């Protein structure tokens, strides 16, 4: 995928695994234009082609994430992740949004204003479909925005186009501004659009001027606090959020540790019971995922005991691991701890195998932790098999919070 792309992203509650909604979602992509119609769908378990309504519904019956790809005449990657728990019969939704949608379009496609209007139309159609509280289109040169896992921390910012749900009518108010267009949405929300840029891939003075003017009229407490250093903790301050239509409960009650860490490892890292619990939880879920088949990286975010499992829509570790780190960084100011799990290949005793890697960090710990559990994947008649015990490596995980030699957060 090209590094220069235009991003459209939003999230909301819509059970795509139900035939009616799965077909409606695909029809929205088809109406938007041929470039948005995927050539292939890739899930952790298998690939799907052709992408037709029946295939899509079957895919959602067994996948939690699918990457829709198109390579001709321009590159378009669309990541869609759903919350598996809400497919269980008789189980009420336990999170504020069960479907996360992000599409990345090669900036070369937007040669005229018509293509940008086309993307805007797709975003509005998806807004009407998902009815989210927040969505955005970001141009390549603008500050990157990320999906919000904990929306009660505030919204991350404004894009070239921003959709705000009706809950933000009172919190986000501003007078008529030059270059800023406001369009009402069917559910009472708003679409805020800045001037059309001359070229999407180059900084545009008119767009930046309109954005600065817009931000100057909006209460900054509506937004997440900005961090000059993405690894630094988010400044502690009040944040203004509305009463959301969706339930704000990201605690995964079904995440229960069942694997017990070696007492020697627990002693060596000097971990608190809460951190040991997080490590056990991440390792258990990683082993369960590896047993099922192809492994997608994931993160467990811990915000003072409130934990959320975030699955990454990717088909390889190389593609998914950076996205897992981005997810953690986006919530860094709120987190007290996190764990990221992924799979890598390894060789031991002249035999090839795979290894589950769990990287974890706690805000008040001087050093991060990295656990490794080797295994042989299921293949043909051969069963899944763990090799040896979980080990603690000397190599530390990627630091979420930079710390000095005394363990103090900088």
mmCIF file of C-alpha atoms in Angstrom:
data_model
loop_
_atom_site.group_PDB
_atom_site.id
_atom_site.type_symbol
_atom_site.label_atom_id
_atom_site.label_comp_id
_atom_site.label_asym_id
_atom_site.label_seq_id
_atom_site.Cartn_x
_atom_site.Cartn_y
_atom_site.Cartn_z
ATOM 1 C CA UNK A 1 0.000 0.000 0.000
ATOM 2 C CA UNK A 2 1.289 3.458 -0.860
ATOM 3 C CA UNK A 3 2.429 5.689 2.029
ATOM 4 C CA UNK A 4 0.509 8.668 0.598
ATOM 5 C CA UNK A 5 -3.188 8.090 1.088
ATOM 6 C CA UNK A 6 -6.441 9.739 2.063
ATOM 7 C CA UNK A 7 -8.155 8.140 5.072
ATOM 8 C CA UNK A 8 -11.851 7.721 5.823
ATOM 9 C CA UNK A 9 -12.678 6.247 9.225
ATOM 10 C CA UNK A 10 -15.656 5.803 11.568
ATOM 11 C CA UNK A 11 -17.190 3.229 13.909
ATOM 12 C CA UNK A 12 -20.667 2.320 15.070
ATOM 13 C CA UNK A 13 -23.036 -0.480 15.961
ATOM 14 C CA UNK A 14 -24.156 -2.499 12.956
ATOM 15 C CA UNK A 15 -24.154 -6.341 12.938
ATOM 16 C CA UNK A 16 -22.582 -6.982 9.532
ATOM 17 C CA UNK A 17 -22.867 -10.739 10.026
ATOM 18 C CA UNK A 18 -26.630 -10.452 9.615
ATOM 19 C CA UNK A 19 -27.514 -10.839 5.894
ATOM 20 C CA UNK A 20 -29.560 -7.647 5.696
ATOM 21 C CA UNK A 21 -26.756 -5.449 7.045
ATOM 22 C CA UNK A 22 -23.920 -7.274 5.285
ATOM 23 C CA UNK A 23 -25.563 -6.801 1.902
ATOM 24 C CA UNK A 24 -26.384 -3.157 2.630
ATOM 25 C CA UNK A 25 -22.746 -2.469 3.533
ATOM 26 C CA UNK A 26 -21.461 -3.947 0.270
ATOM 27 C CA UNK A 27 -24.066 -2.048 -1.736
ATOM 28 C CA UNK A 28 -22.816 1.226 -0.215
ATOM 29 C CA UNK A 29 -19.296 0.466 -1.471
ATOM 30 C CA UNK A 30 -20.620 -0.449 -4.910
ATOM 31 C CA UNK A 31 -22.652 2.760 -5.227
ATOM 32 C CA UNK A 32 -19.673 4.897 -4.219
ATOM 33 C CA UNK A 33 -17.707 3.990 -7.325
ATOM 34 C CA UNK A 34 -15.801 1.137 -8.909
ATOM 35 C CA UNK A 35 -12.563 2.024 -7.139
ATOM 36 C CA UNK A 36 -14.158 1.212 -3.764
ATOM 37 C CA UNK A 37 -15.410 -2.221 -4.846
ATOM 38 C CA UNK A 38 -12.896 -4.727 -3.404
ATOM 39 C CA UNK A 39 -11.246 -7.345 -5.593
ATOM 40 C CA UNK A 40 -10.495 -9.650 -2.681
ATOM 41 C CA UNK A 41 -11.207 -9.982 1.020
ATOM 42 C CA UNK A 42 -8.557 -11.356 3.391
ATOM 43 C CA UNK A 43 -9.440 -12.634 6.849
ATOM 44 C CA UNK A 44 -7.229 -14.329 9.467
ATOM 45 C CA UNK A 45 -8.614 -17.709 8.374
ATOM 46 C CA UNK A 46 -9.012 -17.492 4.601
ATOM 47 C CA UNK A 47 -9.374 -15.302 1.504
ATOM 48 C CA UNK A 48 -12.694 -14.419 -0.103
ATOM 49 C CA UNK A 49 -13.233 -13.924 -3.827
ATOM 50 C CA UNK A 50 -15.367 -12.768 -5.481
ATOM 51 C CA UNK A 51 -16.773 -10.239 -3.040
ATOM 52 C CA UNK A 52 -20.513 -10.653 -3.442
ATOM 53 C CA UNK A 53 -23.276 -10.332 -0.800
ATOM 54 C CA UNK A 54 -23.491 -14.066 -0.056
ATOM 55 C CA UNK A 55 -19.705 -14.426 0.237
ATOM 56 C CA UNK A 56 -19.511 -11.428 2.530
ATOM 57 C CA UNK A 57 -22.227 -12.735 4.866
ATOM 58 C CA UNK A 58 -20.510 -16.139 5.038
ATOM 59 C CA UNK A 59 -17.200 -14.444 5.806
ATOM 60 C CA UNK A 60 -18.634 -12.444 8.694
ATOM 61 C CA UNK A 61 -20.029 -15.647 10.175
ATOM 62 C CA UNK A 62 -16.493 -16.789 10.987
ATOM 63 C CA UNK A 63 -14.153 -13.772 10.905
ATOM 64 C CA UNK A 64 -13.637 -10.874 13.301
ATOM 65 C CA UNK A 65 -11.669 -8.784 10.825
ATOM 66 C CA UNK A 66 -11.441 -8.573 7.063
ATOM 67 C CA UNK A 67 -9.136 -6.477 4.889
ATOM 68 C CA UNK A 68 -10.753 -5.596 1.565
ATOM 69 C CA UNK A 69 -8.135 -4.883 -1.101
ATOM 70 C CA UNK A 70 -8.127 -3.348 -4.544
ATOM 71 C CA UNK A 71 -5.018 -2.761 -6.642
ATOM 72 C CA UNK A 72 -6.358 -1.557 -9.997
ATOM 73 C CA UNK A 73 -6.394 1.141 -11.193
ATOM 74 C CA UNK A 74 -5.488 2.544 -7.736
ATOM 75 C CA UNK A 75 -4.657 0.974 -4.385
ATOM 76 C CA UNK A 76 -7.493 0.951 -1.859
ATOM 77 C CA UNK A 77 -7.313 -0.979 1.437
ATOM 78 C CA UNK A 78 -10.394 -1.121 3.667
ATOM 79 C CA UNK A 79 -10.122 -2.536 7.186
ATOM 80 C CA UNK A 80 -13.289 -3.664 8.929
ATOM 81 C CA UNK A 81 -13.196 -5.154 12.429
ATOM 82 C CA UNK A 82 -16.233 -6.434 14.297
ATOM 83 C CA UNK A 83 -16.770 -7.417 17.914
ATOM 84 C CA UNK A 84 -17.137 -11.189 17.955
ATOM 85 C CA UNK A 85 -18.945 -11.238 21.298
ATOM 86 C CA UNK A 86 -21.989 -9.498 19.859
ATOM 87 C CA UNK A 87 -22.594 -12.424 17.504
ATOM 88 C CA UNK A 88 -23.432 -14.672 20.453
ATOM 89 C CA UNK A 89 -27.117 -15.397 20.715
ATOM 90 C CA UNK A 90 -28.759 -14.018 23.828
ATOM 91 C CA UNK A 91 -25.732 -11.890 24.722
ATOM 92 C CA UNK A 92 -26.428 -8.136 24.711
ATOM 93 C CA UNK A 93 -23.860 -5.782 23.144
ATOM 94 C CA UNK A 94 -21.136 -4.958 25.665
ATOM 95 C CA UNK A 95 -19.228 -2.234 23.892
ATOM 96 C CA UNK A 96 -20.129 1.169 22.509
ATOM 97 C CA UNK A 97 -19.346 0.245 18.906
ATOM 98 C CA UNK A 98 -19.095 -3.192 17.372
ATOM 99 C CA UNK A 99 -17.882 -2.293 13.875
ATOM 100 C CA UNK A 100 -14.766 -0.254 13.113
ATOM 101 C CA UNK A 101 -14.288 0.892 9.498
ATOM 102 C CA UNK A 102 -11.215 2.539 7.937
ATOM 103 C CA UNK A 103 -10.377 2.870 4.244
ATOM 104 C CA UNK A 104 -7.068 4.106 2.828
ATOM 105 C CA UNK A 105 -7.138 5.403 -0.762
ATOM 106 C CA UNK A 106 -4.075 6.123 -2.893
ATOM 107 C CA UNK A 107 -3.797 9.923 -3.037
ATOM 108 C CA UNK A 108 -3.032 9.697 -6.770
ATOM 109 C CA UNK A 109 -6.705 8.826 -7.328
ATOM 110 C CA UNK A 110 -7.841 12.320 -6.327
ATOM 111 C CA UNK A 111 -6.797 14.154 -9.458
ATOM 112 C CA UNK A 112 -9.947 16.342 -9.574
ATOM 113 C CA UNK A 113 -12.460 17.619 -6.985
ATOM 114 C CA UNK A 114 -14.954 15.034 -8.249
ATOM 115 C CA UNK A 115 -13.032 12.166 -6.630
ATOM 116 C CA UNK A 116 -12.957 13.938 -3.267
ATOM 117 C CA UNK A 117 -16.714 14.574 -3.515
ATOM 118 C CA UNK A 118 -17.123 10.870 -4.276
ATOM 119 C CA UNK A 119 -15.291 9.933 -1.067
ATOM 120 C CA UNK A 120 -17.359 12.478 0.832
ATOM 121 C CA UNK A 121 -20.501 10.823 -0.489
ATOM 122 C CA UNK A 122 -19.231 7.418 0.615
ATOM 123 C CA UNK A 123 -18.523 8.791 4.094
ATOM 124 C CA UNK A 124 -22.011 10.255 4.416
ATOM 125 C CA UNK A 125 -23.604 7.010 3.226
ATOM 126 C CA UNK A 126 -21.578 5.075 5.802
ATOM 127 C CA UNK A 127 -22.525 7.621 8.469
ATOM 128 C CA UNK A 128 -26.210 7.054 7.702
ATOM 129 C CA UNK A 129 -25.549 3.307 7.838
ATOM 130 C CA UNK A 130 -23.459 3.126 11.024
ATOM 131 C CA UNK A 131 -24.902 6.217 12.794
ATOM 132 C CA UNK A 132 -21.595 6.796 14.620
ATOM 133 C CA UNK A 133 -20.795 9.540 17.073
ATOM 134 C CA UNK A 134 -17.638 10.552 15.172
ATOM 135 C CA UNK A 135 -15.967 10.032 11.780
ATOM 136 C CA UNK A 136 -13.405 11.809 9.616
ATOM 137 C CA UNK A 137 -11.541 12.165 6.333
ATOM 138 C CA UNK A 138 -7.870 13.074 6.728
ATOM 139 C CA UNK A 139 -5.620 14.287 3.908
ATOM 140 C CA UNK A 140 -2.044 12.929 3.711
ATOM 141 C CA UNK A 141 -0.372 16.056 5.079
ATOM 142 C CA UNK A 142 -2.774 16.574 7.983
ATOM 143 C CA UNK A 143 -2.259 15.315 11.520
ATOM 144 C CA UNK A 144 -3.085 11.619 11.692
ATOM 145 C CA UNK A 145 -6.234 10.725 13.619
ATOM 146 C CA UNK A 146 -6.982 7.312 15.059
ATOM 147 C CA UNK A 147 -10.089 5.358 15.896
ATOM 148 C CA UNK A 148 -11.172 5.979 19.476
ATOM 149 C CA UNK A 149 -11.353 2.933 21.733
ATOM 150 C CA UNK A 150 -12.420 4.886 24.812
ATOM 151 C CA UNK A 151 -14.628 7.731 23.492
ATOM 152 C CA UNK A 152 -15.110 9.181 26.962
ATOM 153 C CA UNK A 153 -11.525 10.477 26.651
ATOM 154 C CA UNK A 154 -12.627 13.008 24.006
ATOM 155 C CA UNK A 155 -12.363 13.042 20.227
ATOM 156 C CA UNK A 156 -8.868 13.053 18.684
ATOM 157 C CA UNK A 157 -9.369 16.072 16.413
ATOM 158 C CA UNK A 158 -10.930 17.357 13.202
ATOM 159 C CA UNK A 159 -10.166 16.242 9.664
ATOM 160 C CA UNK A 160 -10.716 17.829 6.289
ATOM 161 C CA UNK A 161 -14.231 16.452 6.743
ATOM 162 C CA UNK A 162 -15.634 15.522 10.144
ATOM 163 C CA UNK A 163 -18.909 13.837 11.047
ATOM 164 C CA UNK A 164 -20.223 14.509 14.538
ATOM 165 C CA UNK A 165 -23.199 12.654 15.971
ATOM 166 C CA UNK A 166 -26.205 14.517 17.422
ATOM 167 C CA UNK A 167 -24.796 14.130 20.936
ATOM 168 C CA UNK A 168 -22.218 16.807 20.032
ATOM 169 C CA UNK A 169 -24.771 19.473 19.035
ATOM 170 C CA UNK A 170 -24.406 21.348 22.324
ATOM 171 C CA UNK A 171 -20.712 20.706 22.979
ATOM 172 C CA UNK A 172 -19.386 21.677 19.532
ATOM 173 C CA UNK A 173 -20.775 25.050 18.515
ATOM 174 C CA UNK A 174 -19.272 27.775 16.323
ATOM 175 C CA UNK A 175 -20.511 30.738 14.261
ATOM 176 C CA UNK A 176 -20.618 30.756 10.440
ATOM 177 C CA UNK A 177 -17.006 30.730 9.264
ATOM 178 C CA UNK A 178 -15.435 31.469 5.895
ATOM 179 C CA UNK A 179 -14.483 28.263 4.126
ATOM 180 C CA UNK A 180 -16.309 26.010 6.609
ATOM 181 C CA UNK A 181 -19.392 24.183 5.342
ATOM 182 C CA UNK A 182 -21.860 22.556 7.735
ATOM 183 C CA UNK A 183 -24.400 20.035 6.468
ATOM 184 C CA UNK A 184 -27.106 18.418 8.634
ATOM 185 C CA UNK A 185 -27.297 14.619 8.754
ATOM 186 C CA UNK A 186 -30.504 12.587 8.923
ATOM 187 C CA UNK A 187 -29.983 11.509 12.551
ATOM 188 C CA UNK A 188 -29.463 15.078 13.771
ATOM 189 C CA UNK A 189 -25.687 15.014 13.469
ATOM 190 C CA UNK A 190 -23.513 17.268 11.310
ATOM 191 C CA UNK A 191 -20.944 17.032 8.544
ATOM 192 C CA UNK A 192 -18.267 19.740 8.750
ATOM 193 C CA UNK A 193 -16.232 20.238 5.556
ATOM 194 C CA UNK A 194 -13.250 22.536 4.940
ATOM 195 C CA UNK A 195 -12.369 24.109 1.551
ATOM 196 C CA UNK A 196 -11.458 21.829 -1.351
ATOM 197 C CA UNK A 197 -7.649 21.594 -1.528
ATOM 198 C CA UNK A 198 -5.792 22.278 -4.756
ATOM 199 C CA UNK A 199 -3.949 18.944 -4.366
ATOM 200 C CA UNK A 200 -4.787 16.464 -1.618
ATOM 201 C CA UNK A 201 -1.173 15.417 -1.046
ATOM 202 C CA UNK A 202 0.198 18.921 -0.519
ATOM 203 C CA UNK A 203 -0.402 21.328 2.410
ATOM 204 C CA UNK A 204 -3.109 23.827 1.498
ATOM 205 C CA UNK A 205 -3.206 27.287 3.085
ATOM 206 C CA UNK A 206 -6.969 27.709 2.687
ATOM 207 C CA UNK A 207 -7.667 24.362 4.357
ATOM 208 C CA UNK A 208 -5.276 25.062 7.217
ATOM 209 C CA UNK A 209 -6.629 28.579 7.726
ATOM 210 C CA UNK A 210 -10.216 27.291 7.907
ATOM 211 C CA UNK A 211 -9.198 24.511 10.290
ATOM 212 C CA UNK A 212 -7.377 26.939 12.603
ATOM 213 C CA UNK A 213 -10.380 29.276 12.591
ATOM 214 C CA UNK A 214 -12.745 26.401 13.370
ATOM 215 C CA UNK A 215 -10.616 25.089 16.230
ATOM 216 C CA UNK A 216 -10.384 28.567 17.761
ATOM 217 C CA UNK A 217 -14.164 28.580 18.284
ATOM 218 C CA UNK A 218 -14.493 25.087 19.806
ATOM 219 C CA UNK A 219 -13.943 24.305 23.471
ATOM 220 C CA UNK A 220 -10.539 22.533 23.595
ATOM 221 C CA UNK A 221 -11.815 20.299 26.409
ATOM 222 C CA UNK A 222 -13.880 18.456 23.799
ATOM 223 C CA UNK A 223 -10.641 17.071 22.333
ATOM 224 C CA UNK A 224 -8.092 14.660 23.673
ATOM 225 C CA UNK A 225 -5.077 16.403 25.141
ATOM 226 C CA UNK A 226 -2.240 16.614 22.617
ATOM 227 C CA UNK A 227 1.175 15.178 23.425
ATOM 228 C CA UNK A 228 4.270 16.628 21.685
ATOM 229 C CA UNK A 229 5.882 13.238 22.250
ATOM 230 C CA UNK A 230 3.523 10.331 21.361
ATOM 231 C CA UNK A 231 5.237 8.170 24.002
ATOM 232 C CA UNK A 232 4.744 10.678 26.800
ATOM 233 C CA UNK A 233 1.746 10.348 29.135
ATOM 234 C CA UNK A 234 -1.276 12.419 28.236
ATOM 235 C CA UNK A 235 -1.600 15.500 30.474
ATOM 236 C CA UNK A 236 -4.193 14.986 33.158
ATOM 237 C CA UNK A 237 -7.039 17.432 32.711
ATOM 238 C CA UNK A 238 -10.796 17.504 32.549
ATOM 239 C CA UNK A 239 -12.493 16.520 29.306
ATOM 240 C CA UNK A 240 -16.018 17.326 28.150
ATOM 241 C CA UNK A 241 -17.973 14.482 26.592
ATOM 242 C CA UNK A 242 -21.677 14.111 25.852
ATOM 243 C CA UNK A 243 -24.028 11.358 26.904
ATOM 244 C CA UNK A 244 -23.481 8.778 24.196
ATOM 245 C CA UNK A 245 -26.192 6.790 22.498
ATOM 246 C CA UNK A 246 -24.011 3.690 22.747
ATOM 247 C CA UNK A 247 -23.097 1.939 25.945
ATOM 248 C CA UNK A 248 -19.635 3.020 27.084
ATOM 249 C CA UNK A 249 -18.451 -0.307 28.441
ATOM 250 C CA UNK A 250 -15.219 -1.616 27.011
ATOM 251 C CA UNK A 251 -14.617 -4.120 29.799
ATOM 252 C CA UNK A 252 -14.374 -7.619 28.385
ATOM 253 C CA UNK A 253 -15.839 -9.784 31.131
ATOM 254 C CA UNK A 254 -15.058 -12.912 29.103
ATOM 255 C CA UNK A 255 -11.304 -12.223 29.248
ATOM 256 C CA UNK A 256 -10.250 -14.516 32.076
ATOM 257 C CA UNK A 257 -6.675 -15.766 32.607
ATOM 258 C CA UNK A 258 -6.310 -19.527 32.687
ATOM 259 C CA UNK A 259 -2.573 -19.970 32.091
ATOM 260 C CA UNK A 260 -0.442 -19.572 35.187
ATOM 261 C CA UNK A 261 2.942 -17.917 34.853
ATOM 262 C CA UNK A 262 6.006 -19.647 36.247
ATOM 263 C CA UNK A 263 6.530 -18.335 39.814
ATOM 264 C CA UNK A 264 10.191 -17.737 38.929
ATOM 265 C CA UNK A 265 9.119 -15.310 36.172
ATOM 266 C CA UNK A 266 6.745 -13.523 38.527
ATOM 267 C CA UNK A 267 9.549 -13.160 41.077
ATOM 268 C CA UNK A 268 12.059 -12.018 38.458
ATOM 269 C CA UNK A 269 9.882 -9.216 37.102
ATOM 270 C CA UNK A 270 8.563 -8.239 40.526
ATOM 271 C CA UNK A 271 5.094 -7.741 39.103
ATOM 272 C CA UNK A 272 1.977 -6.633 40.920
ATOM 273 C CA UNK A 273 -0.939 -9.105 40.996
ATOM 274 C CA UNK A 274 -2.803 -6.873 38.513
ATOM 275 C CA UNK A 275 0.081 -6.947 36.031
ATOM 276 C CA UNK A 276 0.520 -10.724 36.397
ATOM 277 C CA UNK A 277 -3.197 -11.058 35.690
ATOM 278 C CA UNK A 278 -2.813 -8.961 32.517
ATOM 279 C CA UNK A 279 0.153 -11.033 31.320
ATOM 280 C CA UNK A 280 -1.706 -14.293 31.962
ATOM 281 C CA UNK A 281 -4.765 -12.943 30.187
ATOM 282 C CA UNK A 282 -2.790 -11.909 27.091
ATOM 283 C CA UNK A 283 -0.895 -15.208 26.954
ATOM 284 C CA UNK A 284 -4.081 -17.253 27.347
ATOM 285 C CA UNK A 285 -5.926 -15.401 24.605
ATOM 286 C CA UNK A 286 -2.881 -15.630 22.319
ATOM 287 C CA UNK A 287 -2.619 -19.407 22.767
ATOM 288 C CA UNK A 288 -6.356 -19.807 22.133
ATOM 289 C CA UNK A 289 -6.070 -17.693 18.971
ATOM 290 C CA UNK A 290 -3.056 -19.669 17.726
ATOM 291 C CA UNK A 291 -4.973 -22.921 18.197
ATOM 292 C CA UNK A 292 -7.781 -21.651 15.967
ATOM 293 C CA UNK A 293 -5.541 -21.005 12.967
ATOM 294 C CA UNK A 294 -3.960 -17.889 11.369
ATOM 295 C CA UNK A 295 -3.030 -15.370 14.054
ATOM 296 C CA UNK A 296 -3.777 -11.631 13.971
ATOM 297 C CA UNK A 297 -1.951 -9.360 16.440
ATOM 298 C CA UNK A 298 -4.044 -7.870 19.231
ATOM 299 C CA UNK A 299 -3.706 -5.507 22.163
ATOM 300 C CA UNK A 300 -5.245 -5.568 25.625
ATOM 301 C CA UNK A 301 -5.631 -2.069 27.007
ATOM 302 C CA UNK A 302 -5.902 -1.587 30.769
ATOM 303 C CA UNK A 303 -7.291 1.711 32.042
ATOM 304 C CA UNK A 304 -7.249 1.386 35.804
ATOM 305 C CA UNK A 305 -8.739 -2.106 35.773
ATOM 306 C CA UNK A 306 -11.054 -1.487 32.805
ATOM 307 C CA UNK A 307 -9.753 -3.762 30.083
ATOM 308 C CA UNK A 308 -10.494 -3.892 26.379
ATOM 309 C CA UNK A 309 -9.328 -6.417 23.833
ATOM 310 C CA UNK A 310 -8.601 -4.719 20.497
ATOM 311 C CA UNK A 311 -8.215 -7.004 17.505
ATOM 312 C CA UNK A 312 -6.211 -5.684 14.568
ATOM 313 C CA UNK A 313 -7.586 -6.096 11.060
ATOM 314 C CA UNK A 314 -4.531 -7.585 9.350
ATOM 315 C CA UNK A 315 -3.441 -10.831 7.744
ATOM 316 C CA UNK A 316 0.249 -10.805 8.787
ATOM 317 C CA UNK A 317 2.323 -9.786 11.803
ATOM 318 C CA UNK A 318 4.284 -7.349 9.636
ATOM 319 C CA UNK A 319 1.082 -5.558 8.700
ATOM 320 C CA UNK A 320 -0.751 -5.848 12.009
ATOM 321 C CA UNK A 321 1.910 -5.138 14.628
ATOM 322 C CA UNK A 322 2.398 -1.440 13.715
ATOM 323 C CA UNK A 323 -1.381 -1.009 13.889
ATOM 324 C CA UNK A 324 -1.449 -2.617 17.328
ATOM 325 C CA UNK A 325 1.200 -0.154 18.537
ATOM 326 C CA UNK A 326 -0.756 2.732 16.993
ATOM 327 C CA UNK A 327 -3.848 1.604 18.901
ATOM 328 C CA UNK A 328 -1.915 1.636 22.167
ATOM 329 C CA UNK A 329 -0.366 5.038 21.484
ATOM 330 C CA UNK A 330 -3.766 6.542 20.710
ATOM 331 C CA UNK A 331 -4.943 5.665 24.231
ATOM 332 C CA UNK A 332 -1.615 6.166 26.041
ATOM 333 C CA UNK A 333 -2.827 9.010 28.230
ATOM 334 C CA UNK A 334 -5.604 6.898 29.706
ATOM 335 C CA UNK A 335 -3.812 3.584 30.140
ATOM 336 C CA UNK A 336 -2.155 2.211 33.254
ATOM 337 C CA UNK A 337 -0.884 -0.876 31.429
ATOM 338 C CA UNK A 338 -1.075 -2.670 28.092
ATOM 339 C CA UNK A 339 -0.124 -5.971 26.462
ATOM 340 C CA UNK A 340 0.429 -6.691 22.763
ATOM 341 C CA UNK A 341 0.560 -10.221 21.357
ATOM 342 C CA UNK A 342 1.836 -11.409 17.988
ATOM 343 C CA UNK A 343 3.411 -14.490 16.370
ATOM 344 C CA UNK A 344 6.855 -14.890 14.840
ATOM 345 C CA UNK A 345 8.857 -17.752 13.328
ATOM 346 C CA UNK A 346 11.743 -19.259 15.273
ATOM 347 C CA UNK A 347 14.292 -22.066 15.127
ATOM 348 C CA UNK A 348 15.317 -24.117 18.156
ATOM 349 C CA UNK A 349 17.286 -27.352 18.189
ATOM 350 C CA UNK A 350 17.409 -27.213 14.376
ATOM 351 C CA UNK A 351 13.629 -27.412 14.167
ATOM 352 C CA UNK A 352 11.416 -24.686 12.801
ATOM 353 C CA UNK A 353 8.478 -23.627 14.929
ATOM 354 C CA UNK A 354 6.491 -20.550 15.782
ATOM 355 C CA UNK A 355 6.479 -18.430 18.881
ATOM 356 C CA UNK A 356 3.834 -16.345 20.585
ATOM 357 C CA UNK A 357 5.310 -13.071 21.820
ATOM 358 C CA UNK A 358 3.603 -10.986 24.499
ATOM 359 C CA UNK A 359 5.009 -7.513 25.088
ATOM 360 C CA UNK A 360 3.619 -5.674 28.104
ATOM 361 C CA UNK A 361 4.312 -2.501 30.010
ATOM 362 C CA UNK A 362 2.949 -0.878 33.146
ATOM 363 C CA UNK A 363 3.058 2.859 33.713
ATOM 364 C CA UNK A 364 4.905 2.734 37.038
ATOM 365 C CA UNK A 365 7.369 -0.018 36.109
ATOM 366 C CA UNK A 366 10.959 0.910 35.170
ATOM 367 C CA UNK A 367 11.171 -1.760 32.457
ATOM 368 C CA UNK A 368 8.735 -3.496 30.105
ATOM 369 C CA UNK A 369 8.289 -7.273 29.901
ATOM 370 C CA UNK A 370 8.551 -9.638 26.945
ATOM 371 C CA UNK A 371 7.309 -13.232 27.198
ATOM 372 C CA UNK A 372 7.831 -15.935 24.557
ATOM 373 C CA UNK A 373 5.943 -19.226 24.197
ATOM 374 C CA UNK A 374 7.034 -21.566 21.390
ATOM 375 C CA UNK A 375 4.532 -23.861 19.689
ATOM 376 C CA UNK A 376 3.920 -26.052 16.659
ATOM 377 C CA UNK A 377 0.807 -25.053 14.729
ATOM 378 C CA UNK A 378 -1.874 -27.518 13.735
ATOM 379 C CA UNK A 379 -1.159 -28.944 10.296
ATOM 380 C CA UNK A 380 -3.054 -31.781 8.665
ATOM 381 C CA UNK A 381 -3.424 -34.544 11.253
ATOM 382 C CA UNK A 382 -0.845 -32.971 13.554
ATOM 383 C CA UNK A 383 -2.313 -31.304 16.604
ATOM 384 C CA UNK A 384 -1.435 -27.915 18.025
ATOM 385 C CA UNK A 385 1.385 -28.352 20.542
ATOM 386 C CA UNK A 386 3.093 -26.014 23.021
ATOM 387 C CA UNK A 387 6.870 -26.442 23.135
ATOM 388 C CA UNK A 388 8.445 -26.028 26.539
ATOM 389 C CA UNK A 389 7.387 -23.390 29.007
ATOM 390 C CA UNK A 390 6.925 -19.649 28.723
ATOM 391 C CA UNK A 391 10.219 -17.768 28.951
ATOM 392 C CA UNK A 392 11.139 -14.213 29.857
ATOM 393 C CA UNK A 393 13.539 -12.643 27.359
ATOM 394 C CA UNK A 394 16.186 -10.059 28.064
ATOM 395 C CA UNK A 395 14.998 -7.969 25.145
ATOM 396 C CA UNK A 396 12.483 -5.366 26.322
ATOM 397 C CA UNK A 397 9.238 -4.465 24.637
ATOM 398 C CA UNK A 398 8.709 -1.233 22.744
ATOM 399 C CA UNK A 399 8.278 1.443 25.383
ATOM 400 C CA UNK A 400 4.937 3.136 25.622
ATOM 401 C CA UNK A 401 6.146 5.470 28.329
ATOM 402 C CA UNK A 402 9.757 6.633 28.094
ATOM 403 C CA UNK A 403 11.469 6.205 31.442
ATOM 404 C CA UNK A 404 14.821 7.240 32.852
ATOM 405 C CA UNK A 405 17.214 4.889 34.622
ATOM 406 C CA UNK A 406 15.393 5.431 37.934
ATOM 407 C CA UNK A 407 12.098 4.298 36.420
ATOM 408 C CA UNK A 408 10.523 7.745 36.504
ATOM 409 C CA UNK A 409 8.229 8.682 33.648
ATOM 410 C CA UNK A 410 9.765 11.517 31.672
#
